Short mmCIF file of C-alpha atoms and ligand atoms in Angstrom, two decimals:
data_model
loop_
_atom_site.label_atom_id
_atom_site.label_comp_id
_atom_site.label_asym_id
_atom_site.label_seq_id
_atom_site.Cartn_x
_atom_site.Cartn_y
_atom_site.Cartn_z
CA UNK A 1 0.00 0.00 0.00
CA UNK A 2 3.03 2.33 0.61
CA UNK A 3 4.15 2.16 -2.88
CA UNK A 4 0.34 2.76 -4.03
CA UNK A 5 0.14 6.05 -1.85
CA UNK A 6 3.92 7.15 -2.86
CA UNK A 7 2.76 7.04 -6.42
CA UNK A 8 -0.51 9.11 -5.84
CA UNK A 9 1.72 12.24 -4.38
CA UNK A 10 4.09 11.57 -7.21
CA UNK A 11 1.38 12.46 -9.61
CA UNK A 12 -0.11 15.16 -7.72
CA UNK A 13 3.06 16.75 -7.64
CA UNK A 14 3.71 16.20 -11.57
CA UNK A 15 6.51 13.73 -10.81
CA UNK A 16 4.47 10.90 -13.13
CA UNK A 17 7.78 9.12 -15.01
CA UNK A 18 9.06 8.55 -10.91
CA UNK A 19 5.82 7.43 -10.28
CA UNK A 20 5.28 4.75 -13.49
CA UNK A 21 9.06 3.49 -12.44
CA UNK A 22 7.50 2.61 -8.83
CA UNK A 23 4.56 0.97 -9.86
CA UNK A 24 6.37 -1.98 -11.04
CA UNK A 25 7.18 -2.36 -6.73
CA UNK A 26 3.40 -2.19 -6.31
CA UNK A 27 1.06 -5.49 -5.94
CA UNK A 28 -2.02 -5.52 -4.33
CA UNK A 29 -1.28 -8.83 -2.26
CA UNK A 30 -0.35 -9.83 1.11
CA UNK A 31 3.19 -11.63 1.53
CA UNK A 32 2.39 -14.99 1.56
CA UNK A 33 0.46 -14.73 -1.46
CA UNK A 34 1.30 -16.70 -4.69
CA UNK A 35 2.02 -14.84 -7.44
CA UNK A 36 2.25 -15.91 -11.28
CA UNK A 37 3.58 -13.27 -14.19
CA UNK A 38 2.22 -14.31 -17.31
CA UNK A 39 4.53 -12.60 -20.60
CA UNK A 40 6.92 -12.26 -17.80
CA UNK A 41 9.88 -12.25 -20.73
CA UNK A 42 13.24 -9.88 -19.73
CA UNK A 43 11.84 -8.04 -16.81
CA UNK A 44 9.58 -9.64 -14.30
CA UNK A 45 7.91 -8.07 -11.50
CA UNK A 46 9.51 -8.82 -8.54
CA UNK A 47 6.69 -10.15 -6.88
CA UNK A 48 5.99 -12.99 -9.17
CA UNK A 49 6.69 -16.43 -7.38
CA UNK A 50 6.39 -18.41 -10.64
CA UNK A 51 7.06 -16.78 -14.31
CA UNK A 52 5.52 -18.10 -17.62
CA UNK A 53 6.49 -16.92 -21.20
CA UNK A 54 5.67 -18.57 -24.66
CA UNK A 55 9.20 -18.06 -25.81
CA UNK A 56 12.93 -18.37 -24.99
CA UNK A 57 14.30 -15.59 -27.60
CA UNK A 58 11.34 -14.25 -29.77
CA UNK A 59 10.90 -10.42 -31.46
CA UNK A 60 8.17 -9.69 -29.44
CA UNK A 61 10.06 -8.52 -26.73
CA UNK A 62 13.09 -7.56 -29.06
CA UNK A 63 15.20 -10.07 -28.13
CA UNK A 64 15.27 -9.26 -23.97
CA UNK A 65 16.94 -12.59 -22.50
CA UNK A 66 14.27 -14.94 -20.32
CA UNK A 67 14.49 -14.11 -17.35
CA UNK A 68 14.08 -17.68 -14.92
CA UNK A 69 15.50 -16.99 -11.42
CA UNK A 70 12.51 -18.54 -10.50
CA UNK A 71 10.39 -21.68 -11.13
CA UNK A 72 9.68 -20.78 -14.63
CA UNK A 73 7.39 -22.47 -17.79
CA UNK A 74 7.33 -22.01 -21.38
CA UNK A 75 3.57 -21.64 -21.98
CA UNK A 76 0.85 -20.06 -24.25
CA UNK A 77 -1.42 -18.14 -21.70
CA UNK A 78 -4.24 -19.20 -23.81
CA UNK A 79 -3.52 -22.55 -22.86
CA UNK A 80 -1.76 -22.72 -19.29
CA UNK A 81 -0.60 -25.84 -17.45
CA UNK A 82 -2.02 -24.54 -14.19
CA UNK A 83 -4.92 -26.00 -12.27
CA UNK A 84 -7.75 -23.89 -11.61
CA UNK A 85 -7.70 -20.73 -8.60
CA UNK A 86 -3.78 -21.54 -8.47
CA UNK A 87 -3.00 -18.48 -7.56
CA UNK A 88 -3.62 -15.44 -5.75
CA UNK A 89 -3.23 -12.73 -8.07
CA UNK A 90 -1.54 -13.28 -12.18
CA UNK A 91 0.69 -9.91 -13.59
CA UNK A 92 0.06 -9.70 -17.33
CA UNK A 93 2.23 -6.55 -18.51
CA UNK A 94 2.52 -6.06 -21.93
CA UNK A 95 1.42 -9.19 -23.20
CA UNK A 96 -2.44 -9.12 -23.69
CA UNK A 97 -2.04 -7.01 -26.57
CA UNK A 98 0.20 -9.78 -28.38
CA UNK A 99 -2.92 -12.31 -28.44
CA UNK A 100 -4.33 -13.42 -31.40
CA UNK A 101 -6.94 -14.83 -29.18
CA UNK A 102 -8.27 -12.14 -26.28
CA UNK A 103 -10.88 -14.06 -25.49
CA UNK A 104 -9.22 -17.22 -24.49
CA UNK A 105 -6.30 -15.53 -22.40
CA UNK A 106 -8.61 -13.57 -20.36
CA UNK A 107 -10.32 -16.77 -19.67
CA UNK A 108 -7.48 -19.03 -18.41
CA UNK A 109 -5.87 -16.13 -16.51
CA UNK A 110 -9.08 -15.87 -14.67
CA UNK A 111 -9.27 -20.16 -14.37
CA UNK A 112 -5.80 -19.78 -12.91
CA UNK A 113 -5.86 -17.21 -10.75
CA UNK A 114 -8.38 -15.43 -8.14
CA UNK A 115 -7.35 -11.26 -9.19
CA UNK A 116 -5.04 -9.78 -11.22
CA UNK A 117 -3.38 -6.96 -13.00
CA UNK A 118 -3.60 -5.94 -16.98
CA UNK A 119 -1.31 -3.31 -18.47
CA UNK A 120 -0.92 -2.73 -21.89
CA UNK A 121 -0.34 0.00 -24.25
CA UNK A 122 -3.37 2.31 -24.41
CA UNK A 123 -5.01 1.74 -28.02
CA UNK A 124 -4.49 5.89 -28.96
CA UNK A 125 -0.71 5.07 -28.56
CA UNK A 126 -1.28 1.97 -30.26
CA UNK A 127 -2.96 3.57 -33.22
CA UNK A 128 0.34 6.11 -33.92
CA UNK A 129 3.18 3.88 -32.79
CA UNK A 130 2.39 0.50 -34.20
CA UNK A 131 4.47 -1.81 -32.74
CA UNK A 132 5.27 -4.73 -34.36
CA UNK A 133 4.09 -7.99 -32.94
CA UNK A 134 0.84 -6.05 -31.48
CA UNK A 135 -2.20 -7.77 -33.04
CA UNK A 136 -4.63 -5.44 -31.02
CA UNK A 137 -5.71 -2.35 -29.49
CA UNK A 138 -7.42 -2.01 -26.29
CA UNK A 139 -8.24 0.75 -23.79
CA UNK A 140 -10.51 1.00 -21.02
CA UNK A 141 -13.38 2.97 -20.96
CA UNK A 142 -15.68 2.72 -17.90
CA UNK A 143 -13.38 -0.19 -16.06
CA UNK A 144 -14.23 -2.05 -18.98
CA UNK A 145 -11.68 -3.39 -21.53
CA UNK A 146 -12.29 -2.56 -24.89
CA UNK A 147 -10.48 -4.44 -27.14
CA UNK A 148 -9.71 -4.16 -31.18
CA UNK A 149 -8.10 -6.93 -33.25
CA UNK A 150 -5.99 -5.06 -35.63
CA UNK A 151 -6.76 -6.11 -39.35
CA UNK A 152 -3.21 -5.15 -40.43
CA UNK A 153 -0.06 -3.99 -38.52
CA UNK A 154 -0.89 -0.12 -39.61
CA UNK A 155 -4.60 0.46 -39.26
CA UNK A 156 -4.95 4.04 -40.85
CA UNK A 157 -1.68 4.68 -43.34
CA UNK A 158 -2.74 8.51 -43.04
CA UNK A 159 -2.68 9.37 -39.68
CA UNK A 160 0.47 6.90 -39.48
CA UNK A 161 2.20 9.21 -42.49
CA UNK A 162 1.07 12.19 -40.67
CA UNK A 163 2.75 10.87 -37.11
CA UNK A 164 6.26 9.90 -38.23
CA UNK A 165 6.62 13.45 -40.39
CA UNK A 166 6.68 15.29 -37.39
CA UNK A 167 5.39 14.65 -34.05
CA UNK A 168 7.11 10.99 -33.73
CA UNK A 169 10.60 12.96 -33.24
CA UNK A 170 9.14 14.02 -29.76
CA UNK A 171 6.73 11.34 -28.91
CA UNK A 172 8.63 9.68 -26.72
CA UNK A 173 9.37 12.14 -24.33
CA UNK A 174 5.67 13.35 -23.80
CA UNK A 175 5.13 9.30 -23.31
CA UNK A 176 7.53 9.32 -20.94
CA UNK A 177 6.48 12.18 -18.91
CA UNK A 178 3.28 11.37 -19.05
CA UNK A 179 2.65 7.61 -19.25
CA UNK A 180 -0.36 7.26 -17.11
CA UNK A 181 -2.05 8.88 -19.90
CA UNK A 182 -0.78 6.41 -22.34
CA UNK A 183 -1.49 3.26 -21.23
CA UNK A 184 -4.04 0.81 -19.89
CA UNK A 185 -3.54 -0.44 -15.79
CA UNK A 186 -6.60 -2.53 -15.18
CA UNK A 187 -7.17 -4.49 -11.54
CA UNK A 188 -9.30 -7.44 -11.41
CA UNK A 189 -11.01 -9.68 -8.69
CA UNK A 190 -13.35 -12.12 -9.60
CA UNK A 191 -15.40 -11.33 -6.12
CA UNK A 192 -15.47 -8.37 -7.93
CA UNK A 193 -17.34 -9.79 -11.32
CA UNK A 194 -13.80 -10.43 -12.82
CA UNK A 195 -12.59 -9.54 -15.65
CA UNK A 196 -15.11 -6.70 -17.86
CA UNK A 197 -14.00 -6.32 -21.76
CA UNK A 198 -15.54 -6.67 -25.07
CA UNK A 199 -13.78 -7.49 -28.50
CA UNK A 200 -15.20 -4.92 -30.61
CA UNK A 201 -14.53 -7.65 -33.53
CA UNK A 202 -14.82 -10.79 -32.14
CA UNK A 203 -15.04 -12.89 -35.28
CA UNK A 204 -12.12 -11.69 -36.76
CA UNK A 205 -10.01 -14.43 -38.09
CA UNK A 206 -5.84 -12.96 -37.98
CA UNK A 207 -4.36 -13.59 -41.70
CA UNK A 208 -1.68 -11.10 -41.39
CA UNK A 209 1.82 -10.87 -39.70
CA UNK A 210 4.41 -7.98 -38.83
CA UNK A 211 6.91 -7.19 -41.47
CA UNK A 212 10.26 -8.41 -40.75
CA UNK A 213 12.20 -5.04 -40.42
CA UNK A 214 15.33 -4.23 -38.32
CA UNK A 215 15.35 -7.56 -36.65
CA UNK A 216 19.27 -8.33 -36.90
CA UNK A 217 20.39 -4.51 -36.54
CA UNK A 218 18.06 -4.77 -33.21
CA UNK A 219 19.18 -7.87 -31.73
CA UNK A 220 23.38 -7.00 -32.43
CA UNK A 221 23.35 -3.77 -30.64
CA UNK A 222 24.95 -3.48 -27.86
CA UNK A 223 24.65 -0.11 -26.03
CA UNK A 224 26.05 0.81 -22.89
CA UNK A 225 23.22 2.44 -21.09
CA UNK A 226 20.73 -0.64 -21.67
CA UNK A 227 23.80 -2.74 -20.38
CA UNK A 228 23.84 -0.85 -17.41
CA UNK A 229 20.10 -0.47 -16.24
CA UNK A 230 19.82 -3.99 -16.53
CA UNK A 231 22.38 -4.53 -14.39
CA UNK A 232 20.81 -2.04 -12.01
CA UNK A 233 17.30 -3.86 -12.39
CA UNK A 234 19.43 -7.11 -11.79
CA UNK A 235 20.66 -5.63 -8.23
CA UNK A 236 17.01 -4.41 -7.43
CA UNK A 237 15.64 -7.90 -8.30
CA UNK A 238 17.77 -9.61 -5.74
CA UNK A 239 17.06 -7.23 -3.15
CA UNK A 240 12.77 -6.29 -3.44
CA UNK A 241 12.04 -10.25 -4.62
CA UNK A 242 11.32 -13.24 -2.87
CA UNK A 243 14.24 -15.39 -3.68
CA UNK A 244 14.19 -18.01 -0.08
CA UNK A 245 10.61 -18.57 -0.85
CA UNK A 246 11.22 -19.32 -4.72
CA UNK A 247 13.90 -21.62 -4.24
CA UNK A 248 11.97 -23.87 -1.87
CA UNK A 249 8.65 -23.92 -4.09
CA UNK A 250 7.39 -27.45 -6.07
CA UNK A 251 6.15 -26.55 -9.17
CA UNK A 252 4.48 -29.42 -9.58
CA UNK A 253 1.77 -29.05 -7.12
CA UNK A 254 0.25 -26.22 -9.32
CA UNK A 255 0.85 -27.54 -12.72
CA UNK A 256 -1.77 -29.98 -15.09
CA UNK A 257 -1.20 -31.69 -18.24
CA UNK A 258 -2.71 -30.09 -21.06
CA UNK A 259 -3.77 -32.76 -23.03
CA UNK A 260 -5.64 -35.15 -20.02
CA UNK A 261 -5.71 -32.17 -17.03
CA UNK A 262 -4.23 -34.77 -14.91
CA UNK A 263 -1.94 -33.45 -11.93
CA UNK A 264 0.36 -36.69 -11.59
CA UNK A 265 3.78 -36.47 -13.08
CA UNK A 266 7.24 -38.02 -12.80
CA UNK A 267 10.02 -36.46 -13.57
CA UNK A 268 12.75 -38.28 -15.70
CA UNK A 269 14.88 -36.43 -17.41
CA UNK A 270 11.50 -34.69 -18.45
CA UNK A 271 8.33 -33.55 -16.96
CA UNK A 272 6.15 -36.66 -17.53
CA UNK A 273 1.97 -37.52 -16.91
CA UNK A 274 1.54 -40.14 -15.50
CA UNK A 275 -1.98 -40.40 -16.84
CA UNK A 276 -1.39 -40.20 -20.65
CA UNK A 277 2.22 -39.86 -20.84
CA UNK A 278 3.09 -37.13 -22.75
CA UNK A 279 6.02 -35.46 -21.91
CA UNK A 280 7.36 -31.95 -21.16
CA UNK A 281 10.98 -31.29 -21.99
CA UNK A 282 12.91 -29.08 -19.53
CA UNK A 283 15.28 -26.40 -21.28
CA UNK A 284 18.07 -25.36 -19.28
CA UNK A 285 18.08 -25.95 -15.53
CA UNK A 286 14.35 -25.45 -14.69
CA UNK A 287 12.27 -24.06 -17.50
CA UNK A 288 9.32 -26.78 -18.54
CA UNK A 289 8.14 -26.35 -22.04
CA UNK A 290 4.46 -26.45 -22.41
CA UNK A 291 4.46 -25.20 -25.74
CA UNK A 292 4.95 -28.46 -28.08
ZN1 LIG B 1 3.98 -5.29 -26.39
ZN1 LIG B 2 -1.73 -36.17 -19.40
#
């Protein structure tokens, strides 16, 4: 609650960049709590007990190295090896607006867990910036979601023209100093009703993909201030997370196949059901992949 009254003054005394930096500190949950990040790619929350991503090294976070200093899983959210009301609260930042399928994320996220937190680009910013690997725009009008699939990676070429003549150049900085205004932070509870959105285009089917610009260029740079705030974020991480707690947690207990839902597995070499058998390779030290 500290860091949720620290950020209020912040704004009120026009200090919102400080304030958007401390929000990432801020979860709504007691200590014992237990946490999933869903999309939790390069930079998790340091809250999150247990991190899921759908990729080791993909474009759609440009390349940021997995993070998996905790019990981690390579998953799809719209499909996640967890049994139902798992956990406590699930952190999805920045990754709703890669779905191709809204509908069925927001529904396992709310299977899985009990509340939760949504942030994602607001769809305004959306609409100029058009990131690649977005497939929609949302914002949230009334503490409802309103969500867009995009039909193409630009939706209007003219107001995208118009953007990156002139007012691109200084975009960033009136993002940064005022980000509140440019994004979407939506709480959830399902005492509350859970999770309130509508897909303005439901039955759109995706046939398009991002062009493949830059992506070499991106990944090979090296550049010594990103080198250095993630060694910074590094420090913080081992200091503000719960690294005893993580180390001591059994995955297992929370996790179900995905093709029986059984919860009984071995582990040989692999992550195995002991229902159907089908097996879950483990990359690395401790990353299960749930994703083939
Ligand atoms: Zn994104
Ligand atoms: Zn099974």
């Amino acid at each position: 609650m500290l860091y949720s009254k620290l950020m209020k003054v912040l704004i009120k005394i026009k200090l919102d960049s400080i304030a958007w930096s401390i929000r990432r500190l801020y979860c709504p949950v007691d200590k014992n709590a237990l946490v999933l990040e869903v999309g939790s790619g390069g930079n998790p929350y340091f809250r999150s007990n247990i991190l899921c991503d759908a990729y080791i090294d993909t474009r759609e976070r440009h390349f940021a190295k997995l993070i998996h200093d905790r019990p981690t899983v390579l998953a799809y959210v719209e499909d996640l090896p967890f049994k139902d009301n798992t956990f406590d609260f699930v952190i999805a930042c920045h990754v709703l607006e890669h779905s191709k399928d809204p509908e069925k994320f927001l529904n396992e996220i709310q299977r899985v867990s009990k509340a939760g937190y949504i942030e994602v680009p607001d769809a305004f910013l959306e609409r100029l910036t058009c990131y690649l690997d977005h497939r929609l725009e949302i914002s949230d009008i009334n503490n409802e979601l309103v969500i867009t699939k995009k039909t193409g990676y630009v939706h209007d070429e003219n107001v995208r023209e118009l953007f990156l003549n002139k007012v691109s150049m200084v975009f960033p900085q009136i993002v940064r100093k005022y980000p509140f205004s440019f994004h979407v932070r939506y709480y959830w509870n399902k005492n509350e009703g859970g999770i309130k959105y509508k897909i303005t285009n439901p039955d759109y089917k995706f046939n398009w993909d991002s062009p493949q610009i830059h992506k070499e260029a991106k990944k090979n740079k090296i550049n010594i201030r990103s080198s250095l705030t993630s060694m910074f974020i590094f420090l913080l991480r081992q200091f503000f997370s719960q690294n005893k707690r993580n180390r001591h947690i059994d995955i297992t207990r929370y996790l179900h196949c995905l093709s029986c839902k059984s919860d009984k597995f071995e582990w040989n070499m692999e992550l195995i059901c002991l229902n159907c058998g089908k097996k879950y390779p483990i990359i690395g030290e401790n990353i299960i992949n749930f994703t083939n």
